[in-house]
XYZ file of N, CA, C and O in Angstrom:
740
model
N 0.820 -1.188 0.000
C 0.000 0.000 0.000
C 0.862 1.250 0.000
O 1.907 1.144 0.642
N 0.584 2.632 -0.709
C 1.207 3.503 -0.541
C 0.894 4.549 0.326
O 0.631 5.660 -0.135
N 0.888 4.292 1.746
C 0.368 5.218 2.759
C 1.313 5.581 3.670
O 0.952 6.072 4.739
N 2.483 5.417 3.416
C 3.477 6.129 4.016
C 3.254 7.196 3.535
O 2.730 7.832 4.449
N 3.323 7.919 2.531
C 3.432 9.469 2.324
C 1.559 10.259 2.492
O 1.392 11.473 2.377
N 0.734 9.573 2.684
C -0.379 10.082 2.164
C -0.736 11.249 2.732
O -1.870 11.702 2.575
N 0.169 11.846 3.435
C -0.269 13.476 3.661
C 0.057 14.474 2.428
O -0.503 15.549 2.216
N 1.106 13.869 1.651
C 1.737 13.930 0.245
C 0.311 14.656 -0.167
O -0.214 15.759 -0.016
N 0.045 13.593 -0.677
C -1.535 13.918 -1.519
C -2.399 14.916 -1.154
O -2.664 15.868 -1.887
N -2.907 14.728 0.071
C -3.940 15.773 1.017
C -3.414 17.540 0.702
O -4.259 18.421 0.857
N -1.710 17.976 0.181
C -0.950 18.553 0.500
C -1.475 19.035 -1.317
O -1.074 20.100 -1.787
N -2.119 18.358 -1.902
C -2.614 19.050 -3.030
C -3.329 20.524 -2.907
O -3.217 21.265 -3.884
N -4.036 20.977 -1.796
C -4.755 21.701 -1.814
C -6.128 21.232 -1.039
O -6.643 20.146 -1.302
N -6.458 21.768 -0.459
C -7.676 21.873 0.229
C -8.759 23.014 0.396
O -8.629 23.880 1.262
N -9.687 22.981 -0.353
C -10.766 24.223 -0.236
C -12.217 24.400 0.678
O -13.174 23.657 0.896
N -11.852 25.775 1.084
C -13.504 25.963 1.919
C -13.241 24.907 3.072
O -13.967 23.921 3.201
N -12.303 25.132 3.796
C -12.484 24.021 4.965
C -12.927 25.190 6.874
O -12.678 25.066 8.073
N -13.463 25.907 6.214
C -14.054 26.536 7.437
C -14.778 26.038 8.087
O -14.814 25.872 9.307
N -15.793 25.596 6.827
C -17.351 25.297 7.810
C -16.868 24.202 8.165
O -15.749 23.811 7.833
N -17.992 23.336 9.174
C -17.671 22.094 9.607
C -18.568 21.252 9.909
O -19.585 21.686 10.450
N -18.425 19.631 9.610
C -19.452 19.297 8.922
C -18.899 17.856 9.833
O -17.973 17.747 10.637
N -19.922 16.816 9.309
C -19.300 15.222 9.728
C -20.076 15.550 11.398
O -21.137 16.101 11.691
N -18.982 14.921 12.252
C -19.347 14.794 13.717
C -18.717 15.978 13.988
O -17.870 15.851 14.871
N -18.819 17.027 13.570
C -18.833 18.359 13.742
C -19.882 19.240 13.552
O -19.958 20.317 14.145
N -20.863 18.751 12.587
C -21.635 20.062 12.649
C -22.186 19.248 10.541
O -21.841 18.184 10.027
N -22.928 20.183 10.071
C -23.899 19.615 8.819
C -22.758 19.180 7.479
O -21.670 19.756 7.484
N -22.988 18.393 6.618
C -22.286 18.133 5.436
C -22.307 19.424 4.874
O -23.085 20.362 5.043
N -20.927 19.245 3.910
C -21.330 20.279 2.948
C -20.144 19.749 2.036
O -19.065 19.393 2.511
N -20.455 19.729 0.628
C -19.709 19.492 -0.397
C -19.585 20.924 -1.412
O -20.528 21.713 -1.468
N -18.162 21.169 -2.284
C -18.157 21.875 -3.027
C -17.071 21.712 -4.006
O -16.145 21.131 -3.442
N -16.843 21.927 -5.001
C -15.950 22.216 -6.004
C -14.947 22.942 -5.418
O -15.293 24.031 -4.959
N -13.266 22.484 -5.264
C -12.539 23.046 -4.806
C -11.488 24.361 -5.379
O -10.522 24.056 -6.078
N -11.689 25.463 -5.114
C -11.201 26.366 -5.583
C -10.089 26.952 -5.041
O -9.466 27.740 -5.753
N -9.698 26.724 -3.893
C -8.836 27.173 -3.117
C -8.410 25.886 -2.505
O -9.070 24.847 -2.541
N -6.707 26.117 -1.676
C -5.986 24.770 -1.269
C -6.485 25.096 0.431
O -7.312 25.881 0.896
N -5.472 24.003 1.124
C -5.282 24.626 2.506
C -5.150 25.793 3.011
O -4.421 26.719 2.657
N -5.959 25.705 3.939
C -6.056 27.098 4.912
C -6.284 28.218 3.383
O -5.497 29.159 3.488
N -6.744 28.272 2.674
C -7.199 29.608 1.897
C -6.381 29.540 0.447
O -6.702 30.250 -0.505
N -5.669 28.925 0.423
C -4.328 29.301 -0.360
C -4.685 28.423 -1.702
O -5.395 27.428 -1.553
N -4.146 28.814 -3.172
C -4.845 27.999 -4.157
C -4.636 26.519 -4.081
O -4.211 25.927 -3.090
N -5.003 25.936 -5.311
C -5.369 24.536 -5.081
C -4.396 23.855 -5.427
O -4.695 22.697 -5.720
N -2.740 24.265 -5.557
C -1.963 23.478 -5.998
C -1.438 22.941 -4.843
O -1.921 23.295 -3.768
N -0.167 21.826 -4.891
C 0.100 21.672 -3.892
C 1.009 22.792 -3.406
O 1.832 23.417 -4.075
N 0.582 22.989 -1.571
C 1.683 23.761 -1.170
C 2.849 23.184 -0.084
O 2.682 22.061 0.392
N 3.957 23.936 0.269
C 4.705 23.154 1.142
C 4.645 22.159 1.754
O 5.510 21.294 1.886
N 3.419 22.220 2.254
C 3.394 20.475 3.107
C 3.349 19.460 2.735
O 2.873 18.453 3.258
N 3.920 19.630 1.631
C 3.353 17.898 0.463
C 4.598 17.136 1.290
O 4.726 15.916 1.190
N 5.392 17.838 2.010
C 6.543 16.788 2.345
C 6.504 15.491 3.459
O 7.038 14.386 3.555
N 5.167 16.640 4.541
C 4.891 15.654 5.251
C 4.541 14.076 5.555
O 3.477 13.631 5.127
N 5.157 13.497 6.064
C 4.923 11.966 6.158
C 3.799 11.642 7.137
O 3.524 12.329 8.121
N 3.133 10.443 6.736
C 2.418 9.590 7.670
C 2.575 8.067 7.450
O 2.242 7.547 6.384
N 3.148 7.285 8.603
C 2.999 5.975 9.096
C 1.829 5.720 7.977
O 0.879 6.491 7.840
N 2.054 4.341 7.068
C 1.516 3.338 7.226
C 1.182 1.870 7.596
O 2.048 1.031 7.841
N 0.244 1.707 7.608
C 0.178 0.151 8.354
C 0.607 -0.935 7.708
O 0.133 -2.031 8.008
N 1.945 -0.763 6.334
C 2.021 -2.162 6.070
C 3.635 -1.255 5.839
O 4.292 -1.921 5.038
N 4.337 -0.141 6.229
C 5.718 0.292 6.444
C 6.151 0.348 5.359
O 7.323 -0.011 5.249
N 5.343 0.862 3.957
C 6.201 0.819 2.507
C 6.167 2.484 2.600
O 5.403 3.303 3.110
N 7.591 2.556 1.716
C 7.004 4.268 1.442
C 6.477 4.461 0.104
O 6.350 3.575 -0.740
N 6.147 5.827 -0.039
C 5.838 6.332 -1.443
C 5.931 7.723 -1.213
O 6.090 8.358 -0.170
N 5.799 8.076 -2.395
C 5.663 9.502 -2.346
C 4.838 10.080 -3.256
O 4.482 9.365 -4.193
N 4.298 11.622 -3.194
C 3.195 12.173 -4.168
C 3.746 11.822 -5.827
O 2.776 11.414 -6.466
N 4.769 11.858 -6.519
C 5.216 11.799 -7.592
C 4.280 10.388 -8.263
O 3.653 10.246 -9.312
N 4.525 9.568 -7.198
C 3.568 8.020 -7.934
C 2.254 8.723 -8.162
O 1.643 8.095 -9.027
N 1.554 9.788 -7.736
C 0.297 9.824 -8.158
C -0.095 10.447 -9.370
O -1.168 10.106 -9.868
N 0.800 11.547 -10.077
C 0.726 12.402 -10.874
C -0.100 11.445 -11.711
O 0.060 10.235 -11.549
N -1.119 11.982 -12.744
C -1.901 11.528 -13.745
C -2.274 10.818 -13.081
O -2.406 9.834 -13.809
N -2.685 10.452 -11.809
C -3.942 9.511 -11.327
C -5.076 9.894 -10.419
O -4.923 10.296 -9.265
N -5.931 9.779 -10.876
C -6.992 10.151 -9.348
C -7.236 9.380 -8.042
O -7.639 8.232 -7.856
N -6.833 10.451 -7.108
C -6.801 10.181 -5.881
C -7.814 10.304 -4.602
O -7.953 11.490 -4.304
N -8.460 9.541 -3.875
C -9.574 10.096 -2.769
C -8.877 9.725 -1.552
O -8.319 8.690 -1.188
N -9.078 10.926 -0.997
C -8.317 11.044 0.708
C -9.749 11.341 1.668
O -10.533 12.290 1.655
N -9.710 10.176 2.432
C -10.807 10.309 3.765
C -10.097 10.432 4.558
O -9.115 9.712 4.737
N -10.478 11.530 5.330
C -10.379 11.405 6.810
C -11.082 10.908 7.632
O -11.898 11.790 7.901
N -11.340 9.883 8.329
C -12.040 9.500 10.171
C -11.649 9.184 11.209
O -10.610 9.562 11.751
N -12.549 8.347 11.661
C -12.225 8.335 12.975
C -13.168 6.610 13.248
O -14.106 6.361 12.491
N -12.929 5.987 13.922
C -13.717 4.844 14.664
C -14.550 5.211 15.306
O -15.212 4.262 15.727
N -14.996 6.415 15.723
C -15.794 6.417 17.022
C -16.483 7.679 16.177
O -17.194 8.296 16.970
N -16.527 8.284 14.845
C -17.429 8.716 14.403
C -18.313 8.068 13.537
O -17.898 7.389 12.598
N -19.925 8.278 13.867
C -20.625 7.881 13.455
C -20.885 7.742 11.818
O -20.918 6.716 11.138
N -21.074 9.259 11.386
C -21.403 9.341 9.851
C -19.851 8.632 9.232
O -20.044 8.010 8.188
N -18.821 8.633 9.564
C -18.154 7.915 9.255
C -17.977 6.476 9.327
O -17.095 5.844 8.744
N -18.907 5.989 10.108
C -19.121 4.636 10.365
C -20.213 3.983 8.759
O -20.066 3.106 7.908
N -21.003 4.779 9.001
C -22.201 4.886 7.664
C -20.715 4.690 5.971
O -20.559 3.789 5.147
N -19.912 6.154 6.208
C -19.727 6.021 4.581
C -18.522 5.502 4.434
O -17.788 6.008 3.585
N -18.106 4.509 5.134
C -16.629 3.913 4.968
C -16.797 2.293 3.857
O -16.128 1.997 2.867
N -18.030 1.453 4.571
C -18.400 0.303 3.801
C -19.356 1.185 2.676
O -20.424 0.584 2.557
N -19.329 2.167 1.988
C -19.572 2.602 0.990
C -18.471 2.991 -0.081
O -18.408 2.989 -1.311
N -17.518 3.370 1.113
C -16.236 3.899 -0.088
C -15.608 2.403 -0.333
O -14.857 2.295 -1.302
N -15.854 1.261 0.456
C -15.061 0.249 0.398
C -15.562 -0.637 -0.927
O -14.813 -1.150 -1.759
N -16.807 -0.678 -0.911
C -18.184 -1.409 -1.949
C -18.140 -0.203 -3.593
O -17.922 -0.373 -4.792
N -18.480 0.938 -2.718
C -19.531 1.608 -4.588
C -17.671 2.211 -4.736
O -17.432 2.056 -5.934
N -16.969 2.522 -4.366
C -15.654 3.053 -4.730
C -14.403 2.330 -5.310
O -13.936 2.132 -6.432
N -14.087 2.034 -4.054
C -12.435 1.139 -4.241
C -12.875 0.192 -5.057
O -12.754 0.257 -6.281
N -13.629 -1.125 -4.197
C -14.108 -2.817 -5.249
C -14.537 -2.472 -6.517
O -14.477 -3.406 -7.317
N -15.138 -0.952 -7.147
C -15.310 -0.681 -8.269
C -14.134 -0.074 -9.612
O -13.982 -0.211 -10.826
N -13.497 0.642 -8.467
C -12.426 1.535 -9.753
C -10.834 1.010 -9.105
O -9.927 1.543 -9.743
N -10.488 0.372 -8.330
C -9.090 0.048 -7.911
C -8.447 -0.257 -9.149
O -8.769 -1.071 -10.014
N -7.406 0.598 -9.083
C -6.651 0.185 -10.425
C -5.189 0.961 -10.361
O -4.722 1.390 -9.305
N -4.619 1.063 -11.486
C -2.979 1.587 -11.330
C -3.320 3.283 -11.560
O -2.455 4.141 -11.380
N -4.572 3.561 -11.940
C -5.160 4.943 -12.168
C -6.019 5.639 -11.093
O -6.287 6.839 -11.058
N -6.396 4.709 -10.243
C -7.036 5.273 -9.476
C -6.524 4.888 -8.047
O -6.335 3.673 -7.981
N -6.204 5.638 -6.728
C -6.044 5.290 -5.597
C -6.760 5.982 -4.327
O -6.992 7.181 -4.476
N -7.163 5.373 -3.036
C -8.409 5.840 -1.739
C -7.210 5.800 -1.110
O -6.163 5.358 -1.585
N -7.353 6.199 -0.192
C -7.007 6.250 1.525
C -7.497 6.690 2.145
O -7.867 7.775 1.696
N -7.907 6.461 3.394
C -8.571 6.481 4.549
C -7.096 6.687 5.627
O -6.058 6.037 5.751
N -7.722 8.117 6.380
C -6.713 8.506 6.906
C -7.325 8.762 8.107
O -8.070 9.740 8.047
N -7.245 7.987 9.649
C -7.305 7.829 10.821
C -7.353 9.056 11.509
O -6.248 9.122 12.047
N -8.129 10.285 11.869
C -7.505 10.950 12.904
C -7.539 10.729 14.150
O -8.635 10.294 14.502
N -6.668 10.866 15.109
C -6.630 10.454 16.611
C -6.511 8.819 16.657
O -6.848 8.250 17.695
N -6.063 8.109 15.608
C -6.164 6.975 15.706
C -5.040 6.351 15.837
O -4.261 6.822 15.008
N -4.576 5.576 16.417
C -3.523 4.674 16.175
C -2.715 3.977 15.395
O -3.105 4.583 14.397
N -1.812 3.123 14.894
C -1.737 2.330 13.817
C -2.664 0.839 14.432
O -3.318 0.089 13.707
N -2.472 0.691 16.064
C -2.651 -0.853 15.950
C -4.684 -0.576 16.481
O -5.405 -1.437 16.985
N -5.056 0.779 16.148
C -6.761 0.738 16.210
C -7.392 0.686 15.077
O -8.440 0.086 14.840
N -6.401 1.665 13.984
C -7.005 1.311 12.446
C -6.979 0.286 11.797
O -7.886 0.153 10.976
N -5.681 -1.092 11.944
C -5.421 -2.140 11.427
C -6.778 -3.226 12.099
O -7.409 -4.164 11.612
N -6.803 -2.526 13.438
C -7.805 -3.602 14.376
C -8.916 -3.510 13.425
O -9.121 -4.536 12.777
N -9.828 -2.305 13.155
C -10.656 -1.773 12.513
C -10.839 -2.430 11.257
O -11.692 -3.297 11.069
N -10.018 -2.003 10.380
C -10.087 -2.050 8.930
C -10.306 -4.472 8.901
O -11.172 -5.129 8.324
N -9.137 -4.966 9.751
C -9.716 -6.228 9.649
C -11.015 -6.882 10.207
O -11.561 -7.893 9.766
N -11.494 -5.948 11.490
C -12.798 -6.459 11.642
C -14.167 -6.385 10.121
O -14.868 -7.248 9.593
N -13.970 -4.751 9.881
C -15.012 -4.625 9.408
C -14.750 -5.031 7.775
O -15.461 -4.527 6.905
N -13.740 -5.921 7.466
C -13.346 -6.767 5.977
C -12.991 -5.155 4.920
O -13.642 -4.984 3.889
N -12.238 -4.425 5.231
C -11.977 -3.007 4.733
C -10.632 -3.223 4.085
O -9.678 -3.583 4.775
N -10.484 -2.963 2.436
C -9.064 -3.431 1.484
C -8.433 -2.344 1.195
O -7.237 -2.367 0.906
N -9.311 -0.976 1.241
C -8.186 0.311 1.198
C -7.442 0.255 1.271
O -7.119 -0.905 1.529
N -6.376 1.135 1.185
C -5.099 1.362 2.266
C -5.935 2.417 3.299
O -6.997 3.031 3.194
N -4.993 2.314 4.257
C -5.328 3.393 5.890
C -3.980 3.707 5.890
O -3.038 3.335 5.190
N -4.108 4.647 7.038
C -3.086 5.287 7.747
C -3.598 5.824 9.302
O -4.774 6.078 9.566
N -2.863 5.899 9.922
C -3.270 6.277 11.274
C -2.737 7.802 11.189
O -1.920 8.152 10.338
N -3.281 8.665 12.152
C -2.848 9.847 11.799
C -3.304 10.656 14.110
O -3.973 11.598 14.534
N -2.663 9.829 14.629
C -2.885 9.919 16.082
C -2.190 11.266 16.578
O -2.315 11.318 17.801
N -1.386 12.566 15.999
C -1.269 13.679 16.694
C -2.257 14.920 15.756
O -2.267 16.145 15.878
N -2.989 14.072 14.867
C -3.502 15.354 13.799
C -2.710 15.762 12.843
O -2.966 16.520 11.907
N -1.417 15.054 13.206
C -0.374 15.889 12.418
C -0.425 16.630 11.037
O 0.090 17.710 10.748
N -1.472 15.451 9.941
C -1.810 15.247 8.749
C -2.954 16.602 8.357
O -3.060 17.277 7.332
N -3.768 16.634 9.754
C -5.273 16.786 9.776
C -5.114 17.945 10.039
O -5.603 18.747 9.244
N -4.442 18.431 11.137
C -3.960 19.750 11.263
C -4.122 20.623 9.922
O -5.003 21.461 9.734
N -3.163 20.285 9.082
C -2.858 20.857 8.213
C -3.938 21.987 7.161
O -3.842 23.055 6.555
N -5.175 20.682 7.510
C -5.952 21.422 6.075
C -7.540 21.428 7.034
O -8.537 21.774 6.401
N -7.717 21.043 8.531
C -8.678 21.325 8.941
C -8.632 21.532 10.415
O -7.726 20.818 10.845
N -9.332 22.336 11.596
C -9.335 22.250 12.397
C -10.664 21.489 12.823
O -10.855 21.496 14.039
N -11.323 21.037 12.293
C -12.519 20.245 12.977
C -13.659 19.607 11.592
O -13.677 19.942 10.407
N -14.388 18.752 12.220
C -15.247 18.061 11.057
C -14.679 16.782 10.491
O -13.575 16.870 9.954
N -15.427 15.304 10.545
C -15.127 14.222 9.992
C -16.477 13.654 9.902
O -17.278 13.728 10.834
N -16.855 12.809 8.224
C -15.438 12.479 7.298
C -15.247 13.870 6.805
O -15.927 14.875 7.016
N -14.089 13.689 6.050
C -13.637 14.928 5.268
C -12.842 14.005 4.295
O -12.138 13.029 4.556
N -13.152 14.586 3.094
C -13.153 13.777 1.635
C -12.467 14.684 0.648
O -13.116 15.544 0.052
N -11.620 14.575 0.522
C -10.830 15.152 -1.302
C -10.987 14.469 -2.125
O -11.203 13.311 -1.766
N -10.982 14.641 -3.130
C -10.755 14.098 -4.841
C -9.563 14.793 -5.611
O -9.730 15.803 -6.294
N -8.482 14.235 -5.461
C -7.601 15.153 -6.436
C -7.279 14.327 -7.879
O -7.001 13.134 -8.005
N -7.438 15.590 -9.150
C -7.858 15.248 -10.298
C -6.272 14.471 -10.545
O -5.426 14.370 -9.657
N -6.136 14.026 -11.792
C -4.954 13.778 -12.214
C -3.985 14.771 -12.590
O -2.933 14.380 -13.097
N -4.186 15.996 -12.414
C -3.496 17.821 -12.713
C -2.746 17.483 -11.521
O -1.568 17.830 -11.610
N -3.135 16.772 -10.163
C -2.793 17.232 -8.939
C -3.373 17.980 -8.103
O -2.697 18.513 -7.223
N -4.457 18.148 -8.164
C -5.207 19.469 -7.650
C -6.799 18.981 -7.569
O -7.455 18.386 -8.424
N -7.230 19.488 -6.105
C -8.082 18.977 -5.233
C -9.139 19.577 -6.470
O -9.096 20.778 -6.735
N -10.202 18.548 -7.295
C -11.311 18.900 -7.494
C -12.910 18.925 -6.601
O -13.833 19.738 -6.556
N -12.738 18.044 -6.178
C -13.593 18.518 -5.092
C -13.142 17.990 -3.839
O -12.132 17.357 -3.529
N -14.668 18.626 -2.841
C -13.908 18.102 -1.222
C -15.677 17.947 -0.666
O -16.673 18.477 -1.159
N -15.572 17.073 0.457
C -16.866 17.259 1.527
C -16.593 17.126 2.919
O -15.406 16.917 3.169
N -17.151 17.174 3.622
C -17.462 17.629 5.469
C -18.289 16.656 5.581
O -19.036 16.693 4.604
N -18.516 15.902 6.186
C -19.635 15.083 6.605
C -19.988 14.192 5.796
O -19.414 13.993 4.726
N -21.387 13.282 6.387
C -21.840 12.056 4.909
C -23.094 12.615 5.292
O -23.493 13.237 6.277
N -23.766 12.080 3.877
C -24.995 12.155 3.782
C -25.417 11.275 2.030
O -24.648 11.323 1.070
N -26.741 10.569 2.019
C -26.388 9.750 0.877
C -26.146 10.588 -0.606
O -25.423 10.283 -1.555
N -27.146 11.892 -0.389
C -26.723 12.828 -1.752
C -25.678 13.562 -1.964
O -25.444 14.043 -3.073
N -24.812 13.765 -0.779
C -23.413 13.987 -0.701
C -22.935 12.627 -1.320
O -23.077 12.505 -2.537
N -22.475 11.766 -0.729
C -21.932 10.851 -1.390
C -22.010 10.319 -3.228
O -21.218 9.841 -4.041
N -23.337 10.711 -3.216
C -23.883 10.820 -4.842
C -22.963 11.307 -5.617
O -22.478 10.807 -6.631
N -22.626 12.773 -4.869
C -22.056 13.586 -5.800
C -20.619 13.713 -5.684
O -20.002 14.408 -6.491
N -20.012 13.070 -4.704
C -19.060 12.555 -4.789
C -18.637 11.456 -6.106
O -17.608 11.263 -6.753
N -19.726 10.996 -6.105
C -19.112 9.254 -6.903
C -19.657 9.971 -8.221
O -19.654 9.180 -9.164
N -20.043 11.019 -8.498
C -20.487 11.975 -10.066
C -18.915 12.499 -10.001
O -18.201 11.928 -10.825
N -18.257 13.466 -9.184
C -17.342 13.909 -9.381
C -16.144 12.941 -10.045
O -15.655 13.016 -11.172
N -15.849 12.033 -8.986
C -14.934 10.537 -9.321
C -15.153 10.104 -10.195
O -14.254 9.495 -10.776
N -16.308 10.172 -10.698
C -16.227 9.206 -12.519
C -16.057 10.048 -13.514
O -15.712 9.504 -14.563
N -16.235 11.683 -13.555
C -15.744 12.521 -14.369
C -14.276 13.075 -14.430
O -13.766 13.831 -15.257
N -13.741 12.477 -13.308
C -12.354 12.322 -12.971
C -11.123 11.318 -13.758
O -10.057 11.535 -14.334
N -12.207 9.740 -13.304
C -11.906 8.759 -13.874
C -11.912 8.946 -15.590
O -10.970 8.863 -16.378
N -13.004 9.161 -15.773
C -13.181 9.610 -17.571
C -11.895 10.230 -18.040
O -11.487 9.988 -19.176
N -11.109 11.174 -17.059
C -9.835 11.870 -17.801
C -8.887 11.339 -17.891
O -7.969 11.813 -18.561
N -8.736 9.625 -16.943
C -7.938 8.638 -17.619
C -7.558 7.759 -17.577
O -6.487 7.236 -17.269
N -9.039 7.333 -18.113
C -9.516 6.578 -19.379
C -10.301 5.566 -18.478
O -10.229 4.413 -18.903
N -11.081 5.736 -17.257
C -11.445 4.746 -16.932
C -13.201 4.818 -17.464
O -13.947 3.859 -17.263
């Protein structure tokens, strides 16, 4: 799995992460126009940051260029994240996994040995990452889970959401296949 670097990715840009949504407060999805903390949608400095993964390979953002990427953030002990995880695992990954397309699910406050516990109970093939000081999460939010990117194959966050909800998720999996379409899935 390539989840040693996956703050790499997240480090594309992040937009509109004020409001707060998930086990924070209402969903909200939008077309990303702006990166972290305000700043445009390319990647900025923090692409360097590392995060632990649970099977100790590294990688780095360069493997992703020309591929589309989805970065979740949760948690075990949030609910709406409990709801859209065996969704990203079923209508997402088991559908488009490929050398073009890559998920991660990125732990906040979590452990390595609570997400591995996790991901084998509930039969989950993603890759994860644990992300237990925020370190990752910090970066592009102070509150709200899930929290969802899509970064296009440019590198750059096309969309993002706060929370689940099933017509959120809809338009998530509309965004991802007009994504996928750019190559070639």
């Amino acid at each position: 799995m390539r989840s040693k670097y996956l703050a790499l990715i997240l480090a594309c840009g992040v937009g509109a992460l004020v409001a707060l949504g998930g086990c924070q407060g209402a969903p909200q999805g939008s077309n990303a126009t702006t990166g972290a903390r305000g700043d445009s949608n390319a990647a900025p400095a923090e692409a360097s940051v590392a995060l632990p993964g649970l099977d100790g390979m590294n990688t780095s953002v360069a493997q992703y260029k020309g591929k589309v990427v989805l970065v979740n953030f949760w948690a075990t002990w949030c609910g709406p994240c409990q709801a859209e995880i065996p969704l990203l695992e079923k209508e997402v990954w088991e559908k488009y996994k490929s050398g073009r397309f890559f998920l991660v699910g990125i732990a906040r406050e979590q452990s390595e040995k609570e997400v591995a516990s996790y991901r084998a109970k509930h039969g989950i093939t993603y890759p994860m990452a644990a992300d237990p000081h925020r370190s990752t999460y910090k970066l592009f939010a102070d509150a709200g889970i899930p929290r969802t990117y899509l970064v296009g194959p440019d590198g750059k966050i096309v969309y993002q959401s706060v929370g689940y909800t099933p017509d959120e998720f809809a338009k998530l999996k509309k965004a991802l296949t007009e994504q996928l379409a750019q190559v070639g899935m």
